[in-house]
PDB file of C-alpha atoms and ligand atoms in Angstrom:
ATOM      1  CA  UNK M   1      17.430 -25.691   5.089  1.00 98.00           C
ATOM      2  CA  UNK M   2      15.209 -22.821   4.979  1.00 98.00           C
ATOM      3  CA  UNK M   3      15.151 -20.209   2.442  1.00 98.00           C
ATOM      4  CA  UNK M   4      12.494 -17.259   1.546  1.00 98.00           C
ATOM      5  CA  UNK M   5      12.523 -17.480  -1.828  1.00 98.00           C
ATOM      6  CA  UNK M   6      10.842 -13.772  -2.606  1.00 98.00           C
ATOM      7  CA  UNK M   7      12.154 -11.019  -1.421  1.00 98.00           C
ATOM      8  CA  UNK M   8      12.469  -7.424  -2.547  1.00 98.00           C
ATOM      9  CA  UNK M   9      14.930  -4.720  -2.422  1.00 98.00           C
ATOM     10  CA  UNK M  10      14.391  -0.677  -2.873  1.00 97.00           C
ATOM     11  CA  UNK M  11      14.876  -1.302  -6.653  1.00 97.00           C
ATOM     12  CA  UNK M  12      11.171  -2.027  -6.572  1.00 96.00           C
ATOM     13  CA  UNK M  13       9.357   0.834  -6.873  1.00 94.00           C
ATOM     14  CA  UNK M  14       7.178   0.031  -3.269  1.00 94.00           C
ATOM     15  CA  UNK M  15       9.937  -1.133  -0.893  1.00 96.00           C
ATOM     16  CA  UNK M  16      12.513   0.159   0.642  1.00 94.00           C
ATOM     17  CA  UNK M  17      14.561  -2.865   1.838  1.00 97.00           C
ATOM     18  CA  UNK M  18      18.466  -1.883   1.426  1.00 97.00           C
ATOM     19  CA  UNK M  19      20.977  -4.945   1.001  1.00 98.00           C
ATOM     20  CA  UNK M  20      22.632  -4.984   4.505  1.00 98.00           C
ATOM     21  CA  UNK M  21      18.941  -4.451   6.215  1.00 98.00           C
ATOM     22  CA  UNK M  22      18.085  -7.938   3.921  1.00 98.00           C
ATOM     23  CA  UNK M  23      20.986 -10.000   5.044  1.00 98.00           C
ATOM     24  CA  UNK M  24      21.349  -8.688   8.615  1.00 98.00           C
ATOM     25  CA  UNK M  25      17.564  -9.827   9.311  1.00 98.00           C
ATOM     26  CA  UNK M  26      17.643 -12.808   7.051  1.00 98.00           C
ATOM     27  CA  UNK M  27      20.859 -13.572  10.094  1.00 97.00           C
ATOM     28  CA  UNK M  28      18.371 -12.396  12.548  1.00 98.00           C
ATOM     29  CA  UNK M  29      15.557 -14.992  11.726  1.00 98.00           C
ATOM     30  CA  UNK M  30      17.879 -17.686  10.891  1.00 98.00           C
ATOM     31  CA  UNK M  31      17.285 -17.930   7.028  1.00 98.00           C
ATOM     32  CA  UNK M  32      19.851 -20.259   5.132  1.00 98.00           C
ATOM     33  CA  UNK M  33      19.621 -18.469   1.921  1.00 98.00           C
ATOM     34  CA  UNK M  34      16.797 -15.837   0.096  1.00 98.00           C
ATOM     35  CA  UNK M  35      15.892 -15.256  -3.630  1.00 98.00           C
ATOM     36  CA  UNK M  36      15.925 -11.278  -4.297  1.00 98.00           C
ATOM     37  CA  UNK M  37      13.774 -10.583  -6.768  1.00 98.00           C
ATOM     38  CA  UNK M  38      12.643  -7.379  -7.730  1.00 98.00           C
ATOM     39  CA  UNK M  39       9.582  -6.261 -10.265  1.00 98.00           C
ATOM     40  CA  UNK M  40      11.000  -6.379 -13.509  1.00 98.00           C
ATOM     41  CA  UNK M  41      15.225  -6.058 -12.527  1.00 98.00           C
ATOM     42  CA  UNK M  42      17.955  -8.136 -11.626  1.00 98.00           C
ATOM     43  CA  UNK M  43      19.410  -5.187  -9.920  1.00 98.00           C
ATOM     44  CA  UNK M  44      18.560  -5.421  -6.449  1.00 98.00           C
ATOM     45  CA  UNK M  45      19.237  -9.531  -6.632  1.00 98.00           C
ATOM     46  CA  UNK M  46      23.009  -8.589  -8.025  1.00 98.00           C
ATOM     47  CA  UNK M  47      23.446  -6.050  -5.004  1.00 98.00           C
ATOM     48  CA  UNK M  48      22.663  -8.288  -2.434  1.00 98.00           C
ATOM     49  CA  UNK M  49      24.532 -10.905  -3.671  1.00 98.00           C
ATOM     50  CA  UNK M  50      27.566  -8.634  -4.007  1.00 98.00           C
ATOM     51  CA  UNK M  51      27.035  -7.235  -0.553  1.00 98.00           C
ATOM     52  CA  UNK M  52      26.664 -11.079   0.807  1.00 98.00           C
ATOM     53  CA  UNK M  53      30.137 -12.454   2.456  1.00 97.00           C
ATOM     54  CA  UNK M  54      28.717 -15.099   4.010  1.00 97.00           C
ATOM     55  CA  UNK M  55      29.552 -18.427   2.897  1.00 95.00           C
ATOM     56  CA  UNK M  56      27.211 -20.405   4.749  1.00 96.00           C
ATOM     57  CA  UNK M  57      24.193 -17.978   3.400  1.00 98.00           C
ATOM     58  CA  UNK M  58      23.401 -18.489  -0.150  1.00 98.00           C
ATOM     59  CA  UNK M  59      21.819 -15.314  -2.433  1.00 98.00           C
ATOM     60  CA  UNK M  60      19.962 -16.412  -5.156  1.00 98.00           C
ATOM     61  CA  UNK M  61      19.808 -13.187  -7.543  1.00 98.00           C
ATOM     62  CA  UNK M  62      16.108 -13.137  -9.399  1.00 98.00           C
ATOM     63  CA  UNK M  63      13.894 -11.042 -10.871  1.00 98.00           C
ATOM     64  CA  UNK M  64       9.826 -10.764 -10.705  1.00 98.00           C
ATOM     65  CA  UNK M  65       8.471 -10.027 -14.011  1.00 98.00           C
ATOM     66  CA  UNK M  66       4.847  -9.047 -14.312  1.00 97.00           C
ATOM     67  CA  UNK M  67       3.921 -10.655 -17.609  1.00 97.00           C
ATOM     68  CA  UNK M  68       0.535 -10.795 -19.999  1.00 96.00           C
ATOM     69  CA  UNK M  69      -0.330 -13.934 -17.594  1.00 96.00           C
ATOM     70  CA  UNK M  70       1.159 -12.630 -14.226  1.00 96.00           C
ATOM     71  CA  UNK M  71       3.904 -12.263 -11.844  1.00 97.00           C
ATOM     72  CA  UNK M  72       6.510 -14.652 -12.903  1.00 98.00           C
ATOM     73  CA  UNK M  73       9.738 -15.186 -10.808  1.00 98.00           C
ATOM     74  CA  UNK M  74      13.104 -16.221 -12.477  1.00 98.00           C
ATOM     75  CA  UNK M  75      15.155 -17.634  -9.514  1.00 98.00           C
ATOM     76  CA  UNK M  76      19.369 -17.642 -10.790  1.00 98.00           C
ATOM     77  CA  UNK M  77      18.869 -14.975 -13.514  1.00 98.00           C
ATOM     78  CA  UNK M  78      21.906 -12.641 -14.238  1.00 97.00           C
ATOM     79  CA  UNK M  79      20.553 -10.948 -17.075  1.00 98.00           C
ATOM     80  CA  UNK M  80      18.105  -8.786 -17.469  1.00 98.00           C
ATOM     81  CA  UNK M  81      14.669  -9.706 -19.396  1.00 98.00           C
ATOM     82  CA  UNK M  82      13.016  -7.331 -21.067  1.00 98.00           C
ATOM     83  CA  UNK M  83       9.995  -8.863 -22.761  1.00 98.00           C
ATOM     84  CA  UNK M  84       6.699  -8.762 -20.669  1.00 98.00           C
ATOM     85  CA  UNK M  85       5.160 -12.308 -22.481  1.00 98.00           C
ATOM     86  CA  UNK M  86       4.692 -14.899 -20.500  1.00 98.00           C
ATOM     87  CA  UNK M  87       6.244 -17.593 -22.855  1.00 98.00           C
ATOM     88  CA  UNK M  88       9.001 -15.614 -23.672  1.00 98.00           C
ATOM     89  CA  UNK M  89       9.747 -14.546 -20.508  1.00 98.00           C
ATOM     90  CA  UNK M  90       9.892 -18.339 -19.662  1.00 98.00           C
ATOM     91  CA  UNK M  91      11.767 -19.007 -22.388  1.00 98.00           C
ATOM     92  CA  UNK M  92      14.173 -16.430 -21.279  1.00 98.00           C
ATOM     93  CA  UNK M  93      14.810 -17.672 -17.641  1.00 98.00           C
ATOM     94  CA  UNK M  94      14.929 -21.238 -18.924  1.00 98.00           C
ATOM     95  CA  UNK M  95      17.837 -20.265 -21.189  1.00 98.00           C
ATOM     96  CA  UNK M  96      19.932 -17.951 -18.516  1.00 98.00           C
ATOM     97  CA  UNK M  97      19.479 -21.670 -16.522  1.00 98.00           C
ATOM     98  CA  UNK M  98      17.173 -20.393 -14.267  1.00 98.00           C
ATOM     99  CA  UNK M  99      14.218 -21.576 -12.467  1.00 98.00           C
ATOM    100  CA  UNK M 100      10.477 -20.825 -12.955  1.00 98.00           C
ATOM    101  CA  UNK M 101       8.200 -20.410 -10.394  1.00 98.00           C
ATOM    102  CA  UNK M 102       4.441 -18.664 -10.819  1.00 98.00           C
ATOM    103  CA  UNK M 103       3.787 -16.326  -8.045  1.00 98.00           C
ATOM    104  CA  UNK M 104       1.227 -15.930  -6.250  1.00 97.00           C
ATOM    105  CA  UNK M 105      -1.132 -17.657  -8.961  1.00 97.00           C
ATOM    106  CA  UNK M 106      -4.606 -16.726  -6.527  1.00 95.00           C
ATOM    107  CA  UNK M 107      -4.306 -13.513  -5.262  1.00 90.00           C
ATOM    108  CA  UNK M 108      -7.287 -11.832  -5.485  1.00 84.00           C
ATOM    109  CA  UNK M 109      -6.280  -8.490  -7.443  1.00 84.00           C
ATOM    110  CA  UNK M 110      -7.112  -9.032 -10.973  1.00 82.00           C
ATOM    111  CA  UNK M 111      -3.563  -7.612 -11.920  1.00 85.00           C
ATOM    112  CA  UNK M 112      -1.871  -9.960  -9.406  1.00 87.00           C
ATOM    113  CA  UNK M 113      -3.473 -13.212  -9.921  1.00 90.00           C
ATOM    114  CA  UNK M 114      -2.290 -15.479 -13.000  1.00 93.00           C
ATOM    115  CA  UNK M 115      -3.937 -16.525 -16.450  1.00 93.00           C
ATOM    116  CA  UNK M 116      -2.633 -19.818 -17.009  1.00 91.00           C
ATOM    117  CA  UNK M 117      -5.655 -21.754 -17.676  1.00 91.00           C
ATOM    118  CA  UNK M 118      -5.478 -24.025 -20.899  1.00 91.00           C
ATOM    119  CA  UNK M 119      -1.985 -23.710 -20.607  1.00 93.00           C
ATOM    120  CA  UNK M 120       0.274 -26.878 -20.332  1.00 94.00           C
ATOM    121  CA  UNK M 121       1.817 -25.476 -17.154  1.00 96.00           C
ATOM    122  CA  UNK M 122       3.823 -28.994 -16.403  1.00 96.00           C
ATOM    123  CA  UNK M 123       5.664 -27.807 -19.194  1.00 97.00           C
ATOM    124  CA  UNK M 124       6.535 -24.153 -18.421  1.00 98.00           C
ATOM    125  CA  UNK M 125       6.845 -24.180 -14.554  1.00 98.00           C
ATOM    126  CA  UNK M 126       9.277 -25.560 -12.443  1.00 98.00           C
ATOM    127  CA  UNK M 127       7.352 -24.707  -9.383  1.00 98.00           C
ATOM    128  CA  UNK M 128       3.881 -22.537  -7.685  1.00 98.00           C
ATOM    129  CA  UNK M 129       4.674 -20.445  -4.549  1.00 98.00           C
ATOM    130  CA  UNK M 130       2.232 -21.694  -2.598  1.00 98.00           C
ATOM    131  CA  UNK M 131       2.939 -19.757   0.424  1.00 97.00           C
ATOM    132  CA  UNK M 132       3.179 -15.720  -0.134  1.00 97.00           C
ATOM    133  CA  UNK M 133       2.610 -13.540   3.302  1.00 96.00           C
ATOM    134  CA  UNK M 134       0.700 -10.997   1.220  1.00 96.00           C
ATOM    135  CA  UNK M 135      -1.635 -13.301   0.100  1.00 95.00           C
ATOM    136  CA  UNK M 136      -4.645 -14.644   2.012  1.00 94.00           C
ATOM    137  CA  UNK M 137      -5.150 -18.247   3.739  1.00 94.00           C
ATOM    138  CA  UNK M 138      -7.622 -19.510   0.826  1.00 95.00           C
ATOM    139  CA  UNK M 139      -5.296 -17.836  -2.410  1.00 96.00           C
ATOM    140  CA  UNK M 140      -2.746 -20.183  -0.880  1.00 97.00           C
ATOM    141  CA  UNK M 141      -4.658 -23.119  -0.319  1.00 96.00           C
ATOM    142  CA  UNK M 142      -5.605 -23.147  -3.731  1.00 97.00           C
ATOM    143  CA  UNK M 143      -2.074 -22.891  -4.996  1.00 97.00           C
ATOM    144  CA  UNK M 144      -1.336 -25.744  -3.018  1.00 98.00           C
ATOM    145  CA  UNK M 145      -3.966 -27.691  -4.870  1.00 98.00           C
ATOM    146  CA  UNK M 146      -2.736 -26.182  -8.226  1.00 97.00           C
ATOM    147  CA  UNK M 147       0.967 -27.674  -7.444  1.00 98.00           C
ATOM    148  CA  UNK M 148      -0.294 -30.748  -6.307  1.00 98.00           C
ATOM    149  CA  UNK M 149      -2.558 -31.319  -9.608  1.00 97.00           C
ATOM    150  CA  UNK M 150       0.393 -30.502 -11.652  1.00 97.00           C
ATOM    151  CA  UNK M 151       3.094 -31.985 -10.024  1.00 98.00           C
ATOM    152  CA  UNK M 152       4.636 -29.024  -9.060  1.00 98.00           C
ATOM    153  CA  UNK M 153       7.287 -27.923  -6.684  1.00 98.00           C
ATOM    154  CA  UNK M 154       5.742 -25.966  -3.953  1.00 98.00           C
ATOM    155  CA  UNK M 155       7.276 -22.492  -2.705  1.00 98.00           C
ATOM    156  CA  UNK M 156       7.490 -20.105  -0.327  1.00 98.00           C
ATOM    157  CA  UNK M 157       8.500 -16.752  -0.060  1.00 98.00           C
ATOM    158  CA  UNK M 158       7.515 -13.766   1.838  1.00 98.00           C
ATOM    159  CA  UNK M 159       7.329 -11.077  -1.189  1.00 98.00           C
ATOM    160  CA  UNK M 160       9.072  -8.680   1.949  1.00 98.00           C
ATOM    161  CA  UNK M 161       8.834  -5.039   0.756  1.00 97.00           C
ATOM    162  CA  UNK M 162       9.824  -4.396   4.465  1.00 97.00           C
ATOM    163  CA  UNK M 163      11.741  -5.352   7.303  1.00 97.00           C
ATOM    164  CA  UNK M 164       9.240  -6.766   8.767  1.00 97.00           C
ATOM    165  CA  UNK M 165       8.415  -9.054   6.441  1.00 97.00           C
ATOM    166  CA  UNK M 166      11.165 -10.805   5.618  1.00 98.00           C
ATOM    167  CA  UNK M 167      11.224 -14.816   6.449  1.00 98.00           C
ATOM    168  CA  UNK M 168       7.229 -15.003   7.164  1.00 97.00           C
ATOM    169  CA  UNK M 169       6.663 -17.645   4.382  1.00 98.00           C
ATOM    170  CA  UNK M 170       9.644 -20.016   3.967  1.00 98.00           C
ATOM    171  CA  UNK M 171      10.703 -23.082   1.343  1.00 98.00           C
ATOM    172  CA  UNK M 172      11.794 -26.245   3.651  1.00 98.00           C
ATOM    173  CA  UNK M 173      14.369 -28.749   1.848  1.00 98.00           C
ATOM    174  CA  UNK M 174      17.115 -30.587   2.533  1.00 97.00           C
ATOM    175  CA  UNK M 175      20.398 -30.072   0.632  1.00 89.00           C
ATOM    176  CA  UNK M 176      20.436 -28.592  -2.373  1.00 96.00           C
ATOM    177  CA  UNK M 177      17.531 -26.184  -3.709  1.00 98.00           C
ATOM    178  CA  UNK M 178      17.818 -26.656  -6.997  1.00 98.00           C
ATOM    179  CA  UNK M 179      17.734 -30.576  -6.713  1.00 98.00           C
ATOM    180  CA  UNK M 180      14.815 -30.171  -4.573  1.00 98.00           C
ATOM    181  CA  UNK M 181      12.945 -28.297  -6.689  1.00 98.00           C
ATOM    182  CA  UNK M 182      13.717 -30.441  -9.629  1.00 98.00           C
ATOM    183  CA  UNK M 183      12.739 -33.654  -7.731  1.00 98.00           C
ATOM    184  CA  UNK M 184       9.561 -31.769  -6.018  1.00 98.00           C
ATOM    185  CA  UNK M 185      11.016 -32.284  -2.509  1.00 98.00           C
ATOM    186  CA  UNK M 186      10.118 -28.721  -0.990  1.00 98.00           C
ATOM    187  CA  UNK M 187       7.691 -27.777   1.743  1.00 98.00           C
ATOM    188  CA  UNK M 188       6.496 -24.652   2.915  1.00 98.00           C
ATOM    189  CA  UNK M 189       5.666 -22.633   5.747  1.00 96.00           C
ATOM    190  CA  UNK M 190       4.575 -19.716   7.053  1.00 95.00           C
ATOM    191  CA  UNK M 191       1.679 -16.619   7.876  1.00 92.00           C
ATOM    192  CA  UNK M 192       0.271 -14.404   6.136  1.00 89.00           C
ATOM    193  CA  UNK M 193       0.049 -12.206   9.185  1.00 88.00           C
ATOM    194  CA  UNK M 194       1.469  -8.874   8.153  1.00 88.00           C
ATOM    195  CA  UNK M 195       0.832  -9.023   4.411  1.00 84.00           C
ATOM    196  CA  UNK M 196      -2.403  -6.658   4.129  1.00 86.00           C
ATOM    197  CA  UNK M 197      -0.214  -3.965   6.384  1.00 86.00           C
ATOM    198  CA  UNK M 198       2.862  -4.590   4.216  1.00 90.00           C
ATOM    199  CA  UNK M 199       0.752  -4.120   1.021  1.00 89.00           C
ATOM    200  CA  UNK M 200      -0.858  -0.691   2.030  1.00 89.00           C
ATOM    201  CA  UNK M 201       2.613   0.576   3.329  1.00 91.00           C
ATOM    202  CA  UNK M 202       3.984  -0.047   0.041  1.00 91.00           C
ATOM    203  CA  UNK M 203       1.043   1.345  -1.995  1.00 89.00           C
ATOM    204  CA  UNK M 204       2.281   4.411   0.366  1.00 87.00           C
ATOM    205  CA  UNK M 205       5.758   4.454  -0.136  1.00 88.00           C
ATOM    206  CA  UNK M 206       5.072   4.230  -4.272  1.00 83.00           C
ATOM    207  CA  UNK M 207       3.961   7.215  -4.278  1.00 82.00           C
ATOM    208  CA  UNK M 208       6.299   9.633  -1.688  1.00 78.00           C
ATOM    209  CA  UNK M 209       9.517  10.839  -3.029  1.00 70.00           C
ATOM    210  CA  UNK M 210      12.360   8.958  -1.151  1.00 69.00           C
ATOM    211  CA  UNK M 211      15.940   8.667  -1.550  1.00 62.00           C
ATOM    212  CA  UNK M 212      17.696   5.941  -2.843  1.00 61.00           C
TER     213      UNK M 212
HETATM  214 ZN1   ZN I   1       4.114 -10.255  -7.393  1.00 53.87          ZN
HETATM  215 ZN1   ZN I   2       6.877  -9.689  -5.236  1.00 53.87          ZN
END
């Protein structure tokens, strides 16, 4: 199976990614499922699930919280969170049933990357995505070696703002995702090819007025 496990919709404030656009090139590039997880909302993860009739595609509805320690992502959260800590915030998912995965952990943007160190992070994460498209070759690498050292489950997801971007880093497993998470029995894959145009676009599209 092959899912991209970060993906965002228009409720982020830089993309503009509608529900049907998601699922019709999720189709298109022959995705079995996607996490939708917007910066600090379940909203656009609830829409595209709602707007989802496929049975054979599974919507996981998320959120991306950016937290005192980084961008966290909360995959099979149907509530809101509100708080910004990072243990709460864990705490939070954990409760709702959810997953935890740190993203992007090495990304070179101060604001981006995460503060974990001297944290017991075996027993706050469920997973590291390993492979983001916005992030460069060497970020990932090292999150690779993070998961590894921690017995992590590795993941990847695309962090699509655009079109474009959707299904350029992927999570491989077989079955069931949750199980495979659990068990550490994901791969990833992917390219990092169009991240540093998708980031400027959406440092663009933050700041023009656009309809929703
Ligand atoms: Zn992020
Ligand atoms: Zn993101």
């Amino acid at each position: 199976m092959k899912y991209d496990l970060h993906v965002h919709t228009y409720n982020s404030p830089c993309s503009t990614l509608r529900p049907e656009t998601i699922l019709r090139i999720a189709k298109k590039v022959k995705l079995d499922g996607i996490a939708v997880a917007d910066h600090n909302t379940i909203k656009g993860g609830i829409e595209v699930s709602k707007a989802n009739k496929n049975k054979d595609f599974e919507v996981i509805p998320s959120i991306e919280v950016s937290t005192n320690r980084g961008h966290v992502l909360g995959l099979y959260v149907n509530k809101e969170i509100r708080s910004r800590d990072f243990f709460d915030v864990v705490d939070e998912i954990k409760k709702q049933g959810g997953i935890v995965i740190l993203a992007h952990p090495f990304r070179l943007l101060p604001h981006l990357r995460s503060k974990v160190k001297g944290i017991d992070v075996r027993k706050y994460l469920d997973g590291v995505e390993c492979y983001n498209s916005r992030t460069s070759y060497f970020s990932n690498r090292s999150a690779i070696k993070f998961a590894e050292r921690f017995n992590l489950a590795k993941t990847g997801g695309s962090d699509a703002h655009f079109s474009f971007e959707i299904g350029r880093c992927i999570t491989l497993f077989d079955c069931d995702i949750v199980k495979a998470i659990k068990q550490r029995k994901t791969r990833v894959e992917g390219s990092n090819i169009t991240g540093l145009f998708g980031s400027m676009l959406s440092g663009f599209v933050k700041i023009i007025p656009r309809r929703r």
